[in-house]
mmCIF file of C-alpha atoms in Angstrom:
data_model
loop_
_atom_site.group_PDB
_atom_site.id
_atom_site.type_symbol
_atom_site.label_atom_id
_atom_site.label_comp_id
_atom_site.label_asym_id
_atom_site.label_seq_id
_atom_site.Cartn_x
_atom_site.Cartn_y
_atom_site.Cartn_z
ATOM 1 C CA MET A 1 10.045 102.775 7.260
ATOM 2 C CA LEU A 2 9.018 99.316 6.073
ATOM 3 C CA LYS A 3 8.131 98.385 9.635
ATOM 4 C CA PHE A 4 5.892 101.446 9.919
ATOM 5 C CA ILE A 5 4.147 100.633 6.626
ATOM 6 C CA LYS A 6 3.630 97.022 7.675
ATOM 7 C CA HIS A 7 2.068 97.979 11.001
ATOM 8 C CA HIS A 8 -0.123 100.770 9.604
ATOM 9 C CA GLU A 9 -0.781 99.535 6.072
ATOM 10 C CA PHE A 10 -4.581 99.542 6.312
ATOM 11 C CA TYR A 11 -4.845 103.053 7.735
ATOM 12 C CA LEU A 12 -2.216 104.294 5.279
ATOM 13 C CA SER A 13 -4.209 102.897 2.369
ATOM 14 C CA ILE A 14 -7.433 104.550 3.572
ATOM 15 C CA PHE A 15 -5.650 107.890 4.015
ATOM 16 C CA ILE A 16 -4.140 107.753 0.524
ATOM 17 C CA LEU A 17 -7.453 106.817 -1.101
ATOM 18 C CA PHE A 18 -9.377 109.481 0.825
ATOM 19 C CA PHE A 19 -6.808 112.180 0.044
ATOM 20 C CA SER A 20 -6.715 111.248 -3.649
ATOM 21 C CA ALA A 21 -10.527 111.242 -3.977
ATOM 22 C CA VAL A 22 -10.970 114.595 -2.206
ATOM 23 C CA TRP A 23 -8.133 116.203 -4.198
ATOM 24 C CA MET A 24 -9.502 115.065 -7.575
ATOM 25 C CA ILE A 25 -13.034 116.178 -6.715
ATOM 26 C CA VAL A 26 -11.982 119.582 -5.373
ATOM 27 C CA PHE A 27 -10.053 120.372 -8.561
ATOM 28 C CA LEU A 28 -12.593 118.763 -10.909
ATOM 29 C CA GLY A 29 -12.572 120.536 -14.270
ATOM 30 C CA SER A 30 -9.375 122.549 -13.700
ATOM 31 C CA TYR A 31 -6.738 119.918 -14.268
ATOM 32 C CA ASN A 32 -3.090 119.973 -15.317
ATOM 33 C CA TRP A 33 -0.451 117.268 -15.067
ATOM 34 C CA PHE A 34 0.314 118.077 -11.421
ATOM 35 C CA ILE A 35 -3.300 118.241 -10.293
ATOM 36 C CA VAL A 36 -4.110 114.780 -11.707
ATOM 37 C CA LEU A 37 -1.178 112.986 -10.057
ATOM 38 C CA PRO A 38 -3.305 111.800 -7.079
ATOM 39 C CA LEU A 39 -5.225 109.477 -9.401
ATOM 40 C CA GLY A 40 -2.010 107.513 -9.891
ATOM 41 C CA ILE A 41 -1.165 107.883 -6.208
ATOM 42 C CA SER A 42 -4.497 106.236 -5.405
ATOM 43 C CA TRP A 43 -3.093 103.061 -6.988
ATOM 44 C CA VAL A 44 -0.506 102.991 -4.204
ATOM 45 C CA GLY A 45 -3.378 103.153 -1.711
ATOM 46 C CA LEU A 46 -5.102 100.241 -3.435
ATOM 47 C CA ILE A 47 -1.859 98.253 -3.424
ATOM 48 C CA CYS A 48 -1.507 98.815 0.317
ATOM 49 C CA LEU A 49 -5.158 97.869 0.899
ATOM 50 C CA PHE A 50 -5.031 94.574 -1.006
ATOM 51 C CA ASP A 51 -1.579 93.761 0.382
ATOM 52 C CA PHE A 52 -3.008 94.230 3.874
ATOM 53 C CA PHE A 53 -5.737 91.686 3.150
ATOM 54 C CA GLU A 54 -3.189 89.331 1.523
ATOM 55 C CA ARG A 55 -0.938 89.498 4.556
ATOM 56 C CA LYS A 56 -3.748 89.255 7.093
ATOM 57 C CA TYR A 57 -5.639 86.319 5.602
ATOM 58 C CA PHE A 58 -3.119 84.437 3.425
ATOM 59 C CA ALA A 59 0.306 85.323 4.938
ATOM 60 C CA HIS A 60 1.501 86.802 1.629
ATOM 61 C CA SER A 61 2.933 90.278 1.193
ATOM 62 C CA ILE A 62 4.921 92.378 -1.248
ATOM 63 C CA ILE A 63 6.447 94.565 1.452
ATOM 64 C CA PRO A 64 10.185 93.953 0.866
ATOM 65 C CA ASP A 65 11.093 93.210 4.487
ATOM 66 C CA THR A 66 12.907 89.943 3.703
ATOM 67 C CA ILE A 67 15.486 89.025 1.061
ATOM 68 C CA PRO A 68 13.061 86.796 -0.956
ATOM 69 C CA ARG A 69 10.451 89.560 -0.955
ATOM 70 C CA LYS A 70 13.058 92.128 -2.019
ATOM 71 C CA ARG A 71 13.957 89.908 -4.949
ATOM 72 C CA LYS A 72 10.287 89.434 -5.780
ATOM 73 C CA VAL A 73 9.606 93.178 -5.797
ATOM 74 C CA LEU A 74 12.737 93.781 -7.888
ATOM 75 C CA ILE A 75 11.562 91.219 -10.474
ATOM 76 C CA ILE A 76 8.055 92.687 -10.547
ATOM 77 C CA THR A 77 9.472 96.219 -10.976
ATOM 78 C CA THR A 78 11.770 95.139 -13.813
ATOM 79 C CA VAL A 79 8.990 93.277 -15.621
ATOM 80 C CA SER A 80 6.612 96.195 -14.986
ATOM 81 C CA LEU A 81 8.855 98.632 -16.834
ATOM 82 C CA LEU A 82 9.369 96.235 -19.756
ATOM 83 C CA PHE A 83 5.682 95.398 -19.997
ATOM 84 C CA CYS A 84 4.478 99.010 -19.824
ATOM 85 C CA VAL A 85 7.035 100.124 -22.388
ATOM 86 C CA LEU A 86 5.411 97.608 -24.704
ATOM 87 C CA LEU A 87 1.871 98.552 -23.638
ATOM 88 C CA ASP A 88 2.229 102.319 -23.855
ATOM 89 C CA GLY A 89 4.815 102.156 -26.619
ATOM 90 C CA PHE A 90 2.348 100.510 -28.951
ATOM 91 C CA GLY A 91 -0.911 101.677 -27.351
ATOM 92 C CA VAL A 92 -0.004 105.393 -27.214
ATOM 93 C CA PHE A 93 2.757 106.082 -29.745
ATOM 94 C CA VAL A 94 1.960 103.589 -32.496
ATOM 95 C CA ALA A 95 -1.669 102.453 -32.276
ATOM 96 C CA ARG A 96 -2.843 105.808 -30.798
ATOM 97 C CA LEU A 97 -5.543 104.008 -28.842
ATOM 98 C CA TRP A 98 -5.348 106.388 -25.887
ATOM 99 C CA TYR A 99 -3.656 109.667 -25.089
ATOM 100 C CA TYR A 100 -2.838 111.809 -22.062
ATOM 101 C CA PRO A 101 -4.468 115.271 -22.331
ATOM 102 C CA PHE A 102 -2.562 116.716 -19.357
ATOM 103 C CA PHE A 103 0.900 115.245 -19.951
ATOM 104 C CA PRO A 104 3.363 116.794 -22.408
ATOM 105 C CA LEU A 105 5.938 114.269 -23.631
ATOM 106 C CA LYS A 106 8.756 115.446 -21.300
ATOM 107 C CA VAL A 107 6.541 115.287 -18.224
ATOM 108 C CA TYR A 108 5.197 111.908 -19.317
ATOM 109 C CA LEU A 109 8.701 110.468 -19.638
ATOM 110 C CA LEU A 110 9.585 111.612 -16.096
ATOM 111 C CA ILE A 111 6.432 110.293 -14.452
ATOM 112 C CA ALA A 112 5.722 107.168 -16.529
ATOM 113 C CA PRO A 113 8.207 104.780 -14.815
ATOM 114 C CA PHE A 114 6.595 105.399 -11.406
ATOM 115 C CA ALA A 115 3.071 105.068 -12.846
ATOM 116 C CA PHE A 116 4.088 101.892 -14.670
ATOM 117 C CA GLY A 117 5.383 100.334 -11.460
ATOM 118 C CA ALA A 118 2.248 101.149 -9.481
ATOM 119 C CA TYR A 119 -0.099 100.077 -12.289
ATOM 120 C CA THR A 120 1.390 96.644 -12.889
ATOM 121 C CA LEU A 121 2.012 95.990 -9.192
ATOM 122 C CA LEU A 122 -1.701 96.623 -8.664
ATOM 123 C CA LEU A 123 -2.573 94.161 -11.427
ATOM 124 C CA PHE A 124 -0.335 91.539 -9.863
ATOM 125 C CA ILE A 125 -1.653 91.931 -6.353
ATOM 126 C CA LEU A 126 -5.272 91.861 -7.575
ATOM 127 C CA TYR A 127 -4.621 88.583 -9.366
ATOM 128 C CA GLU A 128 -2.750 87.128 -6.404
ATOM 129 C CA PHE A 129 -5.493 88.187 -3.989
ATOM 130 C CA ILE A 130 -8.281 86.633 -6.099
ATOM 131 C CA ARG A 131 -6.265 83.438 -6.603
ATOM 132 C CA ASP A 132 -5.533 83.078 -2.887
ATOM 133 C CA LEU A 133 -9.098 83.970 -1.921
ATOM 134 C CA VAL A 134 -10.599 81.275 -4.157
ATOM 135 C CA THR A 135 -8.048 78.560 -3.395
ATOM 136 C CA HIS A 136 -8.433 79.239 0.319
ATOM 137 C CA HIS A 137 -12.155 78.465 0.222
ATOM 138 C CA ARG A 138 -12.248 75.899 -2.549
ATOM 139 C CA LYS A 139 -10.099 72.869 -3.258
ATOM 140 C CA ILE A 140 -8.558 73.190 -6.719
ATOM 141 C CA ASN A 141 -7.662 70.172 -8.804
ATOM 142 C CA PHE A 142 -4.436 71.134 -10.503
ATOM 143 C CA ALA A 143 -3.508 70.217 -14.047
ATOM 144 C CA GLN A 144 -2.396 66.724 -14.965
ATOM 145 C CA SER A 145 0.681 66.079 -17.063
ATOM 146 C CA LEU A 146 0.445 66.049 -20.869
ATOM 147 C CA GLY A 147 2.043 63.912 -23.518
ATOM 148 C CA GLY A 148 5.553 65.233 -24.228
ATOM 149 C CA ARG A 149 5.424 65.403 -28.031
ATOM 150 C CA PHE A 150 1.995 67.034 -28.239
ATOM 151 C CA TYR A 151 2.857 69.647 -25.595
ATOM 152 C CA THR A 152 6.213 70.359 -27.215
ATOM 153 C CA THR A 153 4.555 70.902 -30.586
ATOM 154 C CA ILE A 154 2.039 73.351 -29.109
ATOM 155 C CA MET A 155 4.732 75.356 -27.340
ATOM 156 C CA SER A 156 6.957 75.465 -30.425
ATOM 157 C CA SER A 157 3.971 76.712 -32.435
ATOM 158 C CA GLU A 158 3.414 79.467 -29.853
ATOM 159 C CA LEU A 159 7.036 80.605 -30.204
ATOM 160 C CA THR A 160 6.722 80.702 -33.991
ATOM 161 C CA LEU A 161 3.464 82.648 -33.894
ATOM 162 C CA GLY A 162 4.903 85.024 -31.302
ATOM 163 C CA ILE A 163 7.959 85.816 -33.437
ATOM 164 C CA ILE A 164 5.795 86.322 -36.529
ATOM 165 C CA GLY A 165 3.471 88.602 -34.563
ATOM 166 C CA TYR A 166 6.349 90.789 -33.381
ATOM 167 C CA PHE A 167 7.833 90.906 -36.863
ATOM 168 C CA LEU A 168 4.585 92.241 -38.297
ATOM 169 C CA THR A 169 4.024 94.781 -35.525
ATOM 170 C CA ILE A 170 7.568 96.113 -35.668
ATOM 171 C CA ILE A 171 7.259 96.640 -39.423
ATOM 172 C CA TYR A 172 4.070 98.617 -38.884
ATOM 173 C CA ALA A 173 5.609 100.564 -35.974
ATOM 174 C CA LEU A 174 8.648 101.616 -37.996
ATOM 175 C CA LYS A 175 6.483 102.806 -40.872
ATOM 176 C CA PHE A 176 4.235 104.744 -38.514
ATOM 177 C CA LEU A 177 6.966 106.338 -36.415
ATOM 178 C CA THR A 178 8.888 107.525 -39.460
ATOM 179 C CA ASP A 179 5.833 109.154 -41.077
ATOM 180 C CA SER A 180 6.170 112.862 -40.243
ATOM 181 C CA HIS A 181 2.534 113.536 -41.189
ATOM 182 C CA LEU A 182 1.180 111.406 -38.324
ATOM 183 C CA SER A 183 2.920 113.158 -35.366
ATOM 184 C CA PRO A 184 3.397 110.005 -33.246
ATOM 185 C CA PHE A 185 5.056 111.866 -30.362
ATOM 186 C CA ILE A 186 2.189 114.254 -29.664
ATOM 187 C CA ILE A 187 0.427 112.396 -26.854
ATOM 188 C CA THR A 188 -1.853 115.142 -25.507
ATOM 189 C CA GLN A 189 -4.476 114.850 -28.221
ATOM 190 C CA LYS A 190 -6.168 112.294 -30.404
ATOM 191 C CA GLY A 191 -3.882 111.119 -33.203
ATOM 192 C CA GLU A 192 -4.476 109.923 -36.726
ATOM 193 C CA VAL A 193 -3.766 106.316 -37.664
ATOM 194 C CA PRO A 194 -3.704 104.726 -41.123
ATOM 195 C CA PHE A 195 -4.797 101.357 -39.741
ATOM 196 C CA SER A 196 -6.800 100.282 -36.732
ATOM 197 C CA GLY A 197 -4.267 100.072 -33.928
ATOM 198 C CA PHE A 198 -6.546 97.771 -31.974
ATOM 199 C CA TYR A 199 -5.274 94.807 -33.987
ATOM 200 C CA ILE A 200 -1.668 95.881 -33.565
ATOM 201 C CA LEU A 201 -1.910 96.071 -29.769
ATOM 202 C CA THR A 202 -3.827 92.792 -29.643
ATOM 203 C CA LEU A 203 -1.083 91.127 -31.689
ATOM 204 C CA VAL A 204 1.624 92.544 -29.414
ATOM 205 C CA LEU A 205 -0.027 91.243 -26.232
ATOM 206 C CA ILE A 206 -0.743 87.790 -27.675
ATOM 207 C CA SER A 207 2.755 87.513 -29.137
ATOM 208 C CA THR A 208 4.315 88.495 -25.813
ATOM 209 C CA PHE A 209 2.258 85.869 -24.033
ATOM 210 C CA PHE A 210 3.255 83.169 -26.543
ATOM 211 C CA ILE A 211 6.963 83.955 -26.390
ATOM 212 C CA PHE A 212 7.171 84.009 -22.603
ATOM 213 C CA GLU A 213 5.037 80.882 -22.328
ATOM 214 C CA PHE A 214 7.660 79.154 -24.477
ATOM 215 C CA ILE A 215 10.447 80.506 -22.252
ATOM 216 C CA CYS A 216 8.648 79.080 -19.209
ATOM 217 C CA PHE A 217 8.269 75.768 -21.038
ATOM 218 C CA LYS A 218 12.026 75.628 -21.709
ATOM 219 C CA GLN A 219 12.609 76.376 -18.008
ATOM 220 C CA ASN A 220 10.383 73.401 -17.068
ATOM 221 C CA LYS A 221 7.967 75.727 -15.304
ATOM 222 C CA GLN A 222 4.203 75.359 -15.235
ATOM 223 C CA THR A 223 2.580 77.275 -18.105
ATOM 224 C CA LEU A 224 -0.948 78.559 -18.571
ATOM 225 C CA THR A 225 -1.047 76.648 -21.863
ATOM 226 C CA HIS A 226 -0.377 73.421 -20.003
ATOM 227 C CA ASP A 227 -3.158 74.172 -17.544
ATOM 228 C CA ILE A 228 -5.668 74.888 -20.302
ATOM 229 C CA LEU A 229 -4.786 71.843 -22.383
ATOM 230 C CA SER A 230 -5.098 69.582 -19.345
ATOM 231 C CA GLY A 231 -8.480 71.007 -18.346
ATOM 232 C CA ASN A 232 -7.499 73.354 -15.518
ATOM 233 C CA PHE A 233 -9.315 76.615 -16.292
ATOM 234 C CA TRP A 234 -8.987 78.121 -12.825
ATOM 235 C CA PRO A 235 -6.191 80.555 -13.764
ATOM 236 C CA ILE A 236 -8.453 81.999 -16.471
ATOM 237 C CA ILE A 237 -11.256 82.376 -13.933
ATOM 238 C CA PHE A 238 -8.853 84.142 -11.532
ATOM 239 C CA ILE A 239 -7.761 86.489 -14.298
ATOM 240 C CA LEU A 240 -11.328 87.314 -15.366
ATOM 241 C CA ILE A 241 -12.347 88.146 -11.778
ATOM 242 C CA ALA A 242 -9.217 90.227 -11.160
ATOM 243 C CA ASN A 243 -9.708 91.876 -14.551
ATOM 244 C CA THR A 244 -13.276 92.907 -13.668
ATOM 245 C CA LEU A 245 -12.102 94.371 -10.383
ATOM 246 C CA ALA A 246 -9.211 96.209 -12.085
ATOM 247 C CA ILE A 247 -11.532 97.738 -14.695
ATOM 248 C CA VAL A 248 -13.753 99.138 -11.950
ATOM 249 C CA ILE A 249 -11.005 100.633 -9.791
ATOM 250 C CA ILE A 250 -8.763 101.823 -12.642
ATOM 251 C CA GLU A 251 -10.765 102.487 -15.827
ATOM 252 C CA PHE A 252 -14.122 103.475 -14.375
ATOM 253 C CA ALA A 253 -12.409 105.541 -11.669
ATOM 254 C CA ASN A 254 -10.800 107.548 -14.472
ATOM 255 C CA THR A 255 -14.125 108.293 -16.196
ATOM 256 C CA PRO A 256 -14.925 111.607 -14.453
ATOM 257 C CA PHE A 257 -11.377 112.892 -14.782
ATOM 258 C CA GLN A 258 -10.136 111.583 -18.170
ATOM 259 C CA VAL A 259 -6.472 111.537 -17.171
ATOM 260 C CA TRP A 260 -6.176 109.240 -20.157
ATOM 261 C CA SER A 261 -8.718 109.264 -22.983
ATOM 262 C CA PHE A 262 -9.511 106.598 -25.564
ATOM 263 C CA ALA A 263 -9.557 107.029 -29.331
ATOM 264 C CA ASN A 264 -9.440 105.057 -32.586
ATOM 265 C CA TRP A 265 -11.081 101.880 -31.250
ATOM 266 C CA PRO A 266 -13.329 99.643 -33.359
ATOM 267 C CA TYR A 267 -16.964 100.605 -32.737
ATOM 268 C CA ASP A 268 -15.659 103.498 -30.671
ATOM 269 C CA HIS A 269 -19.165 104.857 -30.189
ATOM 270 C CA ILE A 270 -20.175 101.799 -28.137
ATOM 271 C CA ARG A 271 -18.921 102.688 -24.677
ATOM 272 C CA LEU A 272 -19.518 101.833 -21.033
ATOM 273 C CA LEU A 273 -18.798 104.770 -18.695
ATOM 274 C CA ASN A 274 -16.829 106.358 -21.548
ATOM 275 C CA VAL A 275 -14.628 103.269 -21.994
ATOM 276 C CA PRO A 276 -14.903 101.602 -25.441
ATOM 277 C CA VAL A 277 -16.344 98.103 -25.207
ATOM 278 C CA ALA A 278 -13.495 96.923 -27.447
ATOM 279 C CA ALA A 279 -11.018 98.189 -24.826
ATOM 280 C CA LEU A 280 -12.846 96.270 -22.090
ATOM 281 C CA LEU A 281 -12.648 93.103 -24.178
ATOM 282 C CA LEU A 282 -8.905 93.612 -24.682
ATOM 283 C CA TRP A 283 -8.190 94.206 -20.984
ATOM 284 C CA PRO A 284 -7.644 90.573 -19.900
ATOM 285 C CA LEU A 285 -4.777 90.184 -22.381
ATOM 286 C CA GLN A 286 -2.740 92.483 -20.147
ATOM 287 C CA PHE A 287 -2.876 89.892 -17.373
ATOM 288 C CA TYR A 288 -1.908 87.035 -19.687
ATOM 289 C CA ALA A 289 1.105 88.894 -21.105
ATOM 290 C CA PHE A 290 2.294 90.424 -17.837
ATOM 291 C CA LEU A 291 1.898 87.299 -15.706
ATOM 292 C CA SER A 292 3.644 85.118 -18.288
ATOM 293 C CA MET A 293 6.582 87.548 -18.216
ATOM 294 C CA LEU A 294 6.657 87.360 -14.418
ATOM 295 C CA ARG A 295 6.496 83.558 -14.491
ATOM 296 C CA ALA A 296 9.541 83.438 -16.734
ATOM 297 C CA LEU A 297 11.650 85.522 -14.328
ATOM 298 C CA PHE A 298 10.228 84.265 -11.017
ATOM 299 C CA PRO A 299 11.937 81.282 -9.297
ATOM 300 C CA SER A 300 10.286 77.956 -10.109
ATOM 301 C CA LYS A 301 8.848 77.650 -6.591
ATOM 302 C CA GLU A 302 6.974 80.971 -6.963
ATOM 303 C CA VAL A 303 3.370 80.157 -7.901
ATOM 304 C CA VAL A 304 1.722 82.298 -10.580
ATOM 305 C CA TRP A 305 -0.808 80.181 -12.449
#
């Protein structure tokens, strides 16, 4: 099976994307949870497409045909589930920043793990593709070492801020989830929130990034903080480019279908293709949090930043 996918990955990706697009257009306006599944399936097509280019031009692949790649995919899958539980747990159930009009809670819980895996794997492969594409055509001057005491102080501060951030968000989450008037488990319609959830989700993503950056620091792995402090801003550039591409193929692709819909964002009326501008500004934080989690669990030789 893996051999077949490897040899026909490009054509498989085109077939999946074509099928998903035709299906969604044919049933436009008459959706239910089953009808909208091909939008998520299209992410698998995009994964295959970018993995094909990665393998063809840079000799990298996520197809688990070797033991190291199997371990890599297992780590990515594990981190994906943890990350998306945080993302949707706070974004949907606590902050009520988006909801799923076609997915009752029971159906959502059955499908979500597969969607989470495809979503975050797509984010990873987009970042890896952009990083490899740029470094292949341009020589990158990597970060220089920093003074031990200064760097240690910064990383310890990040851990402290991360713990404080989680403490505050958990307090808010417990108060929200135990308030029977707010119906936190109804995810098919816009929910009421007593406080702008945008700040809660932002705090969760930043806190996650800080905590896992500290874990990487204790493991003597390269951190994004180290790169930034030493003047290497290339990882941020890679993330911003991958982020722009992800917004186009994920968020804007959802615009005609509204498989997920946004609500309760600051300046919610200011939108681009029905996506709140505040949501677009928050998007890059997903990469920072998710990639820092991957870096902490990846072997030291595995390059992320």
